[in-house]
Amino acid sequence: MPPDDSRHRPPLHVTFVCSGNICRSPMGDVVLRDLLAEAGLADAVTVDSAGTGGWHVGDGADPRTVRTLRRHGHDGASHVARHFTPDWFDGRDLVLASDSGHVEQLVRLARSDEERERIHLVREYDPVAVAAADLETDDPFYGDDDDFERCYREVEAACRGLVDELRARLGRGEAGRADRPRS
């Protein structure tokens, strides 16, 4: 049996993307980090997030995002919004968009087919969302607490499926993503 060299491989890198990097993508970033830690995969996967627009760069997550995360046992208080630019594709294994508009923007930023192949919708990793053909994560920004709770549930379910996918990619389990449409 060959030696296990998984500890010597560079970590996989996952980036969540939404519009301003203050609502949906910080939720994905924080939730996935916590789930990876619970699964013992924190050392093997790097997670971050950014927005397609730069108008919130340097700001914290929306206070409603932070409150929603806190209600579910996560800490999003240290998040700082950043702007996704083409060089962000360097070293990223997955770039996860919140909705199809973000996919379109990311595809335009991508410099190669190989970079475009890394772009997926976040909810492609939630088998229930895939079965329902409901892959968009609606922006809760103009909504109320119920909209932030809905967003959290959608992101959290996708992150659970994503942990299975990452575990499979790392060779640390049998689970992998179900067949799902290409974004």
CSV table of C-alpha atoms in Angstrom, one decimal:
chain,number,residue,atom,x,y,z
A,1,MET,CA,0.0,0.0,0.0
A,2,PRO,CA,1.5,3.4,-1.0
A,3,PRO,CA,2.0,5.9,1.9
A,4,ASP,CA,-0.7,8.5,2.6
A,5,ASP,CA,0.6,11.7,1.1
A,6,SER,CA,-2.6,13.7,1.7
A,7,ARG,CA,-1.0,15.7,4.5
A,8,HIS,CA,1.6,17.0,1.9
A,9,ARG,CA,-0.9,18.1,-0.7
A,10,PRO,CA,-1.8,21.8,-0.8
A,11,PRO,CA,-5.3,22.4,0.6
A,12,LEU,CA,-8.3,22.6,-1.7
A,13,HIS,CA,-9.5,26.2,-2.0
A,14,VAL,CA,-13.2,27.1,-2.0
A,15,THR,CA,-14.5,30.6,-2.6
A,16,PHE,CA,-18.1,31.7,-2.1
A,17,VAL,CA,-19.3,34.7,-4.2
A,18,CYS,CA,-22.4,36.9,-3.9
A,19,SER,CA,-23.0,40.6,-4.9
A,20,GLY,CA,-21.4,42.6,-2.1
A,21,ASN,CA,-19.9,39.9,0.1
A,22,ILE,CA,-22.0,40.9,3.1
A,23,CYS,CA,-24.9,38.4,3.2
A,24,ARG,CA,-24.9,35.2,1.3
A,25,SER,CA,-21.2,34.5,0.6
A,26,PRO,CA,-20.1,35.3,4.2
A,27,MET,CA,-22.7,32.7,5.4
A,28,GLY,CA,-21.2,30.1,3.1
A,29,ASP,CA,-17.7,31.0,4.2
A,30,VAL,CA,-18.4,30.8,7.9
A,31,VAL,CA,-20.7,27.7,7.8
A,32,LEU,CA,-18.4,25.7,5.6
A,33,ARG,CA,-15.4,26.5,7.8
A,34,ASP,CA,-17.3,25.3,10.9
A,35,LEU,CA,-18.6,22.1,9.1
A,36,LEU,CA,-15.1,21.3,7.8
A,37,ALA,CA,-13.7,21.7,11.4
A,38,GLU,CA,-16.4,19.3,12.7
A,39,ALA,CA,-15.5,16.8,9.9
A,40,GLY,CA,-11.8,17.0,10.7
A,41,LEU,CA,-11.1,18.6,7.3
A,42,ALA,CA,-10.2,22.1,8.3
A,43,ASP,CA,-6.5,21.5,7.5
A,44,ALA,CA,-7.2,20.3,4.0
A,45,VAL,CA,-9.6,23.0,2.7
A,46,THR,CA,-9.1,26.8,2.6
A,47,VAL,CA,-12.4,28.8,2.5
A,48,ASP,CA,-13.0,32.4,1.7
A,49,SER,CA,-15.5,34.7,0.0
A,50,ALA,CA,-15.9,37.8,-2.1
A,51,GLY,CA,-18.4,39.9,-3.9
A,52,THR,CA,-18.8,40.6,-7.6
A,53,GLY,CA,-19.1,44.3,-6.8
A,54,GLY,CA,-16.6,46.3,-4.7
A,55,TRP,CA,-19.0,48.7,-3.0
A,56,HIS,CA,-18.7,47.0,0.5
A,57,VAL,CA,-15.0,46.3,0.4
A,58,GLY,CA,-13.6,46.6,4.0
A,59,ASP,CA,-17.1,46.4,5.6
A,60,GLY,CA,-18.2,43.7,8.0
A,61,ALA,CA,-21.0,41.3,7.2
A,62,ASP,CA,-24.5,42.7,7.3
A,63,PRO,CA,-25.5,42.8,11.0
A,64,ARG,CA,-28.5,40.6,10.1
A,65,THR,CA,-26.1,38.0,8.6
A,66,VAL,CA,-24.0,38.1,11.8
A,67,ARG,CA,-27.1,37.7,14.0
A,68,THR,CA,-28.5,34.8,11.9
A,69,LEU,CA,-25.1,33.0,12.1
A,70,ARG,CA,-24.9,33.6,15.8
A,71,ARG,CA,-28.4,32.1,16.3
A,72,HIS,CA,-27.1,29.0,14.7
A,73,GLY,CA,-23.9,28.8,16.7
A,74,HIS,CA,-21.5,30.4,14.2
A,75,ASP,CA,-19.4,33.5,14.5
A,76,GLY,CA,-19.4,35.9,11.5
A,77,ALA,CA,-18.3,39.0,13.4
A,78,SER,CA,-14.7,39.1,12.0
A,79,HIS,CA,-15.8,38.9,8.3
A,80,VAL,CA,-14.4,41.7,6.0
A,81,ALA,CA,-15.9,42.1,2.6
A,82,ARG,CA,-13.7,41.7,-0.5
A,83,HIS,CA,-14.1,42.1,-4.2
A,84,PHE,CA,-13.6,39.1,-6.6
A,85,THR,CA,-11.2,39.9,-9.5
A,86,PRO,CA,-9.9,37.6,-12.2
A,87,ASP,CA,-6.7,36.8,-10.2
A,88,TRP,CA,-8.9,35.2,-7.6
A,89,PHE,CA,-9.2,32.2,-9.9
A,90,ASP,CA,-5.5,31.4,-9.2
A,91,GLY,CA,-5.4,28.6,-6.8
A,92,ARG,CA,-9.2,28.2,-6.4
A,93,ASP,CA,-10.6,24.7,-6.9
A,94,LEU,CA,-14.3,25.8,-6.6
A,95,VAL,CA,-15.8,29.2,-7.1
A,96,LEU,CA,-19.4,29.0,-5.7
A,97,ALA,CA,-21.9,31.6,-7.0
A,98,SER,CA,-25.1,32.5,-5.1
A,99,ASP,CA,-27.2,32.9,-8.2
A,100,SER,CA,-27.1,32.7,-12.0
A,101,GLY,CA,-26.3,36.4,-12.4
A,102,HIS,CA,-23.1,35.8,-10.4
A,103,VAL,CA,-22.3,32.8,-12.6
A,104,GLU,CA,-22.6,35.0,-15.7
A,105,GLN,CA,-20.3,37.7,-14.1
A,106,LEU,CA,-17.7,35.1,-13.0
A,107,VAL,CA,-17.7,33.4,-16.5
A,108,ARG,CA,-16.9,36.8,-18.0
A,109,LEU,CA,-14.1,37.3,-15.6
A,110,ALA,CA,-12.6,33.8,-16.2
A,111,ARG,CA,-9.5,33.8,-18.4
A,112,SER,CA,-9.8,30.2,-19.6
A,113,ASP,CA,-12.2,27.3,-20.0
A,114,GLU,CA,-10.4,25.6,-17.0
A,115,GLU,CA,-11.3,28.5,-14.8
A,116,ARG,CA,-14.9,28.5,-16.1
A,117,GLU,CA,-15.2,24.9,-15.1
A,118,ARG,CA,-14.6,25.7,-11.5
A,119,ILE,CA,-17.7,27.9,-11.3
A,120,HIS,CA,-20.8,26.4,-9.8
A,121,LEU,CA,-23.9,27.5,-8.0
A,122,VAL,CA,-23.7,26.9,-4.2
A,123,ARG,CA,-27.0,25.0,-4.1
A,124,GLU,CA,-25.7,22.4,-6.7
A,125,TYR,CA,-24.3,20.7,-3.6
A,126,ASP,CA,-27.8,20.3,-1.9
A,127,PRO,CA,-29.5,17.2,-3.3
A,128,VAL,CA,-32.9,18.5,-2.3
A,129,ALA,CA,-32.4,21.8,-4.2
A,130,VAL,CA,-31.0,19.8,-7.2
A,131,ALA,CA,-34.1,17.5,-7.2
A,132,ALA,CA,-36.4,20.6,-7.0
A,133,ALA,CA,-34.4,22.4,-9.7
A,134,ASP,CA,-34.2,25.3,-7.3
A,135,LEU,CA,-30.5,26.3,-7.4
A,136,GLU,CA,-30.6,30.1,-6.8
A,137,THR,CA,-29.9,31.5,-3.4
A,138,ASP,CA,-32.1,34.7,-3.2
A,139,ASP,CA,-30.5,37.8,-1.7
A,140,PRO,CA,-31.9,38.5,1.7
A,141,PHE,CA,-30.6,42.1,1.8
A,142,TYR,CA,-33.9,43.8,1.1
A,143,GLY,CA,-35.8,41.3,3.3
A,144,ASP,CA,-36.4,40.7,6.9
A,145,ASP,CA,-35.2,38.1,9.5
A,146,ASP,CA,-37.3,35.4,7.8
A,147,ASP,CA,-35.3,36.0,4.5
A,148,PHE,CA,-32.0,35.7,6.4
A,149,GLU,CA,-33.2,32.5,8.0
A,150,ARG,CA,-34.2,31.0,4.6
A,151,CYS,CA,-30.9,32.0,3.2
A,152,TYR,CA,-29.1,30.3,6.1
A,153,ARG,CA,-31.1,27.1,5.7
A,154,GLU,CA,-30.3,27.0,1.9
A,155,VAL,CA,-26.6,27.8,2.4
A,156,GLU,CA,-26.2,25.3,5.3
A,157,ALA,CA,-27.8,22.5,3.4
A,158,ALA,CA,-25.5,23.1,0.4
A,159,CYS,CA,-22.5,23.3,2.7
A,160,ARG,CA,-23.3,19.9,4.2
A,161,GLY,CA,-23.4,18.4,0.7
A,162,LEU,CA,-20.2,20.3,-0.1
A,163,VAL,CA,-18.4,18.7,2.8
A,164,ASP,CA,-19.3,15.3,1.3
A,165,GLU,CA,-17.9,16.4,-2.1
A,166,LEU,CA,-14.7,17.8,-0.6
A,167,ARG,CA,-14.2,14.6,1.5
A,168,ALA,CA,-14.5,12.6,-1.7
A,169,ARG,CA,-12.1,14.8,-3.6
A,170,LEU,CA,-9.6,14.5,-0.8
A,171,GLY,CA,-10.0,10.7,-0.8
A,172,ARG,CA,-11.3,10.7,2.8
A,173,GLY,CA,-14.7,9.1,2.3
A,174,GLU,CA,-17.0,7.4,-0.2
A,175,ALA,CA,-19.5,10.2,-0.6
A,176,GLY,CA,-19.5,12.5,-3.7
A,177,ARG,CA,-21.8,14.9,-5.3
A,178,ALA,CA,-24.9,13.6,-7.1
A,179,ASP,CA,-25.4,14.2,-10.7
A,180,ARG,CA,-26.4,17.8,-11.1
A,181,PRO,CA,-26.8,20.3,-13.9
A,182,ARG,CA,-23.8,22.3,-15.1
A,183,SER,CA,-24.2,25.9,-14.2
